PDB file of C-alpha atoms in Angstrom:
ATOM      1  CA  UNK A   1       1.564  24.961   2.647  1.00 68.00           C
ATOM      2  CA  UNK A   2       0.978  22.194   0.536  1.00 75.00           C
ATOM      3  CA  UNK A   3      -2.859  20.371   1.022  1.00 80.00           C
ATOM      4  CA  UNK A   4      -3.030  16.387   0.460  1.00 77.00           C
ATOM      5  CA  UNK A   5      -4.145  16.726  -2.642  1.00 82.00           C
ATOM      6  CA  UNK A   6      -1.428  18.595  -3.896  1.00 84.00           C
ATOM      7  CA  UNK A   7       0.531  15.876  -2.585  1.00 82.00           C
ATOM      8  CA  UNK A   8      -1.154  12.881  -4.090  1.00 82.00           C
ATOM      9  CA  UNK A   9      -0.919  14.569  -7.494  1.00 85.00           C
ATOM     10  CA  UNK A  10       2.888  14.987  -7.074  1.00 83.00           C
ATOM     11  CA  UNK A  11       3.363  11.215  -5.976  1.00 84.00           C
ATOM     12  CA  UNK A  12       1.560   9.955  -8.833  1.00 85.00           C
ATOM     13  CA  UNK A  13       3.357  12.442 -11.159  1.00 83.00           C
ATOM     14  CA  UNK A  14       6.705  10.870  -8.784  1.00 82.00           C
ATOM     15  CA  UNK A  15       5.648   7.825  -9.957  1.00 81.00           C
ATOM     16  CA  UNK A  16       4.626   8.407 -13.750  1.00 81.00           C
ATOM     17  CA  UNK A  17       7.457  10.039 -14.568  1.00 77.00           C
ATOM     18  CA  UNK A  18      10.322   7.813 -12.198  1.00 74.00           C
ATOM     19  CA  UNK A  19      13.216  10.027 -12.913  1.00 74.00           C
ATOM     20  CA  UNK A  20      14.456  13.483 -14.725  1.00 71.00           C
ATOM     21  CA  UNK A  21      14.573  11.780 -17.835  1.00 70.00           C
ATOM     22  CA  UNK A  22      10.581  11.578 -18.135  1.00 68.00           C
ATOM     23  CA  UNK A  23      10.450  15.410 -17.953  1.00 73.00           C
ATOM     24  CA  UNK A  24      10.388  17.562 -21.589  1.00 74.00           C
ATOM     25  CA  UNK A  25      13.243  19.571 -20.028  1.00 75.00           C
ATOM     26  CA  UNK A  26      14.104  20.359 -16.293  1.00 78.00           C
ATOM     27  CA  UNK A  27      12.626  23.021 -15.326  1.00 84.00           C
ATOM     28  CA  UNK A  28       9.096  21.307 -14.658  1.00 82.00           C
ATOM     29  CA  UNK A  29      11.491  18.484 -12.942  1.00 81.00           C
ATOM     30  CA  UNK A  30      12.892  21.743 -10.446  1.00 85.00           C
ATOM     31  CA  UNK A  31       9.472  22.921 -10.613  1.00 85.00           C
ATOM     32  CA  UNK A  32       8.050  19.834  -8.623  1.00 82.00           C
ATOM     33  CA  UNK A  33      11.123  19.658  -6.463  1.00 83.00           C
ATOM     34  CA  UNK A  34      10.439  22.960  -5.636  1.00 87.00           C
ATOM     35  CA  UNK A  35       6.943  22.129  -4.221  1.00 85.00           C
ATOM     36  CA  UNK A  36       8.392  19.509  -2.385  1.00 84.00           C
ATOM     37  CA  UNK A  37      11.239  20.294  -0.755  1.00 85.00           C
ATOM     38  CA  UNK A  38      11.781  23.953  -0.814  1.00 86.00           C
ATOM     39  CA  UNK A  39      15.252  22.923  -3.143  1.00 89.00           C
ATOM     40  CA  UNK A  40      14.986  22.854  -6.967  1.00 86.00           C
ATOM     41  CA  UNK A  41      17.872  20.430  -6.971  1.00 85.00           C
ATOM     42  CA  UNK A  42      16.690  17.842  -4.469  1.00 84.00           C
ATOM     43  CA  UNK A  43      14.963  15.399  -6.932  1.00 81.00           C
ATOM     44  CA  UNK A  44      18.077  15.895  -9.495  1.00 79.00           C
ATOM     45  CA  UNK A  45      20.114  14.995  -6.929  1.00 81.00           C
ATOM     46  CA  UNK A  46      17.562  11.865  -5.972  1.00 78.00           C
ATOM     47  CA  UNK A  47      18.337  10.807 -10.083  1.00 71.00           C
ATOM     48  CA  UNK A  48      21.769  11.251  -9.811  1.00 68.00           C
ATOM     49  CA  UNK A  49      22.384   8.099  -7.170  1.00 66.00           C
ATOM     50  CA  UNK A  50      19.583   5.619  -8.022  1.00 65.00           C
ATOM     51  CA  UNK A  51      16.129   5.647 -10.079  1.00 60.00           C
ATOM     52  CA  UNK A  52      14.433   3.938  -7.557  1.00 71.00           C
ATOM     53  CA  UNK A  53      14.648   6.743  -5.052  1.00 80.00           C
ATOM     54  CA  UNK A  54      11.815   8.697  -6.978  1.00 78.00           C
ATOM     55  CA  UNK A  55       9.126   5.584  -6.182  1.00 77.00           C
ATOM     56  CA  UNK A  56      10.193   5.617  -2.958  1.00 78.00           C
ATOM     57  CA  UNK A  57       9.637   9.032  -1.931  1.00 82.00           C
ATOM     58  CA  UNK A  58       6.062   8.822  -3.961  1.00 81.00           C
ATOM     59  CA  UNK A  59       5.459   6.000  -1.088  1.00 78.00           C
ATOM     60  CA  UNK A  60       6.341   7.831   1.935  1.00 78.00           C
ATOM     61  CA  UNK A  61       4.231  10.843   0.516  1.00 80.00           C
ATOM     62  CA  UNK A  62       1.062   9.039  -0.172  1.00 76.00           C
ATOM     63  CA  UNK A  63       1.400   5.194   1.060  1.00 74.00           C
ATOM     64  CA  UNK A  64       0.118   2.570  -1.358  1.00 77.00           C
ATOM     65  CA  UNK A  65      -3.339   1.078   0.493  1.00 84.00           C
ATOM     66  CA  UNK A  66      -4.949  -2.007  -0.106  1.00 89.00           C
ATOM     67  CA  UNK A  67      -8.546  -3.112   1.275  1.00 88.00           C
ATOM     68  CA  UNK A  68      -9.817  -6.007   3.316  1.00 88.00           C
ATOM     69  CA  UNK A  69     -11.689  -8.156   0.546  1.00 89.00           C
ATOM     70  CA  UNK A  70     -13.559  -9.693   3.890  1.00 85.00           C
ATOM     71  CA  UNK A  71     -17.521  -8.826   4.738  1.00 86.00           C
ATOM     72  CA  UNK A  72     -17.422  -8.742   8.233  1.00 81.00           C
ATOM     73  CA  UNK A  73     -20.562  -9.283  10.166  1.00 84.00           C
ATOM     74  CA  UNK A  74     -21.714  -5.689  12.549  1.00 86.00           C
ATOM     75  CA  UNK A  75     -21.099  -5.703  15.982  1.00 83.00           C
ATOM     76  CA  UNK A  76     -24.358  -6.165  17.327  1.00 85.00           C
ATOM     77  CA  UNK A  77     -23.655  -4.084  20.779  1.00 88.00           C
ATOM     78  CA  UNK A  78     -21.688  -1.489  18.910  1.00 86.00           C
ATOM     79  CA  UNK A  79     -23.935   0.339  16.314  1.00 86.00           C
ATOM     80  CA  UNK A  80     -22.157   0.607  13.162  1.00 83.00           C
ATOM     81  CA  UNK A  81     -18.697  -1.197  14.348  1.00 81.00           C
ATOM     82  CA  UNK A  82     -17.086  -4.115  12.920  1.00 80.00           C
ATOM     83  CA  UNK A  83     -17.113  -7.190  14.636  1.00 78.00           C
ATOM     84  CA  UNK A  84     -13.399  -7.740  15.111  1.00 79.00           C
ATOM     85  CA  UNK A  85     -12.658 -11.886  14.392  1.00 83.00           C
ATOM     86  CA  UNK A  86      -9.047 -11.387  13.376  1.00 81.00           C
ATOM     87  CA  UNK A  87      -9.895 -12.356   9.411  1.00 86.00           C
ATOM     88  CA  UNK A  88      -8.292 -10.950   6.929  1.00 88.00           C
ATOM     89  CA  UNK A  89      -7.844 -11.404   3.314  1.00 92.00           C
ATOM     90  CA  UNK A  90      -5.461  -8.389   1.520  1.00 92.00           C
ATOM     91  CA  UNK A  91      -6.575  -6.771  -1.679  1.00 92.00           C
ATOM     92  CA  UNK A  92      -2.895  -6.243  -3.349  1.00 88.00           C
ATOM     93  CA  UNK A  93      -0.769  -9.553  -2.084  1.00 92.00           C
ATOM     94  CA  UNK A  94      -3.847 -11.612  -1.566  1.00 91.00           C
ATOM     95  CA  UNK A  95      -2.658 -12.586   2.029  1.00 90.00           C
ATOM     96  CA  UNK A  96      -5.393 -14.319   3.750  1.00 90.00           C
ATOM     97  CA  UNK A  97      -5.676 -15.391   7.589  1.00 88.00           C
ATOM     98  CA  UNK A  98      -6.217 -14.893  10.859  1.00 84.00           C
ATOM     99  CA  UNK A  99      -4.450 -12.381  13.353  1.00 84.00           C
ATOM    100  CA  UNK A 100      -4.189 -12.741  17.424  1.00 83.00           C
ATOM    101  CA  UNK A 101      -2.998 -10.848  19.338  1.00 78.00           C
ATOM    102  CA  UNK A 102      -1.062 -12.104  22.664  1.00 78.00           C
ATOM    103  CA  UNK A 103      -2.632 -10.200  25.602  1.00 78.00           C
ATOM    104  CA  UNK A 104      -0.765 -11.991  28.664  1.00 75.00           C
ATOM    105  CA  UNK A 105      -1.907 -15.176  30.852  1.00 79.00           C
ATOM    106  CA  UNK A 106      -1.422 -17.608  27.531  1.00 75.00           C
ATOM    107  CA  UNK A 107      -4.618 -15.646  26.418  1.00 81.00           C
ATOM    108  CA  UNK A 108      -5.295 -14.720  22.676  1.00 79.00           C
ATOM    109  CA  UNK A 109      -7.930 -11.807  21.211  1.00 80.00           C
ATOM    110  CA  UNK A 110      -8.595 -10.760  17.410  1.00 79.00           C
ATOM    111  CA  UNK A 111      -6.597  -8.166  16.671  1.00 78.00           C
ATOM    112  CA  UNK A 112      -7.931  -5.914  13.423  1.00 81.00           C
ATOM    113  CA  UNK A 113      -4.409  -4.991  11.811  1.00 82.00           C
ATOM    114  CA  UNK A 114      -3.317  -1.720  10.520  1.00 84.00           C
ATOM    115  CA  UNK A 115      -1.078  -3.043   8.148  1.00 86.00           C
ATOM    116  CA  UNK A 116      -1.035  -5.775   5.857  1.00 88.00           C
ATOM    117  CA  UNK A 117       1.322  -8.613   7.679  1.00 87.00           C
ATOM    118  CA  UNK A 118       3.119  -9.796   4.144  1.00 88.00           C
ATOM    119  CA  UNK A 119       3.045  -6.344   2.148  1.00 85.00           C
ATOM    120  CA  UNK A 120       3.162  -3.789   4.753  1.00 83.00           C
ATOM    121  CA  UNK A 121       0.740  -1.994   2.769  1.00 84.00           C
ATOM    122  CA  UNK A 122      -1.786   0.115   4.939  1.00 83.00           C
ATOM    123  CA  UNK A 123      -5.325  -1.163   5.166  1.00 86.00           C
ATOM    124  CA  UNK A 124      -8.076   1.336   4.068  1.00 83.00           C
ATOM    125  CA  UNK A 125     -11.628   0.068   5.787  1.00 75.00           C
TER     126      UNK A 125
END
């Protein structure tokens, strides 16, 4: 089994090297797709239709992050929470706002997001 670190270190290789081409020869290419998929033909194959396809599968591996460039003030009944206003101000696309969340009645609550609303990137807190 493969740990996470193992797979980092393949998506950023995924990502240095973008296609077969950045290689010396193909055996480290098959070596990698080995690792990955079980197939020493799978990321060949990947090459063969597009060069994006390489990036992409880096992505799903190990999702790009970004961080919440917001200091948000402690809960003061929750020891060592976040107080959750809804602000948020995204590290990679420099998104900033607030986010409510519809909870029924016509009534709105802070929702802290998961994702990034224009990049989609995940938020690391």
């Amino acid at each position: 089994m493969i740990t996470d670190e193992e797979l980092r270190e393949i998506a950023e290789e995924l990502r240095i090297h973008g296609n077969c081409v950045g290689f010396e020869d193909c055996t480290e290419c098959q070596a990698l797709s080995t690792k990955l998929f079980g197939d020493r033909f799978v990321l060949c194959q990947l090459d063969d239709r597009d060069a994006s396809y390489w990036g992409a599968v880096a992505d799903i591996i190990d999702r790009p992050m970004c961080h919440d460039l917001i200091e948000h003030e402690r809960d003061p009944f929750i020891p060592g929470k976040r107080l959750t206003d809804g602000y948020f101000h995204c590290s990679n696309c420099d998104w900033d706002g607030r986010i409510w969340e519809h909870i029924g009645f016509g009534d709105m609550l802070a929702y802290e997001p998961v994702h990034c609303p224009k990049c989609g990137e995940e938020i690391k807190r």
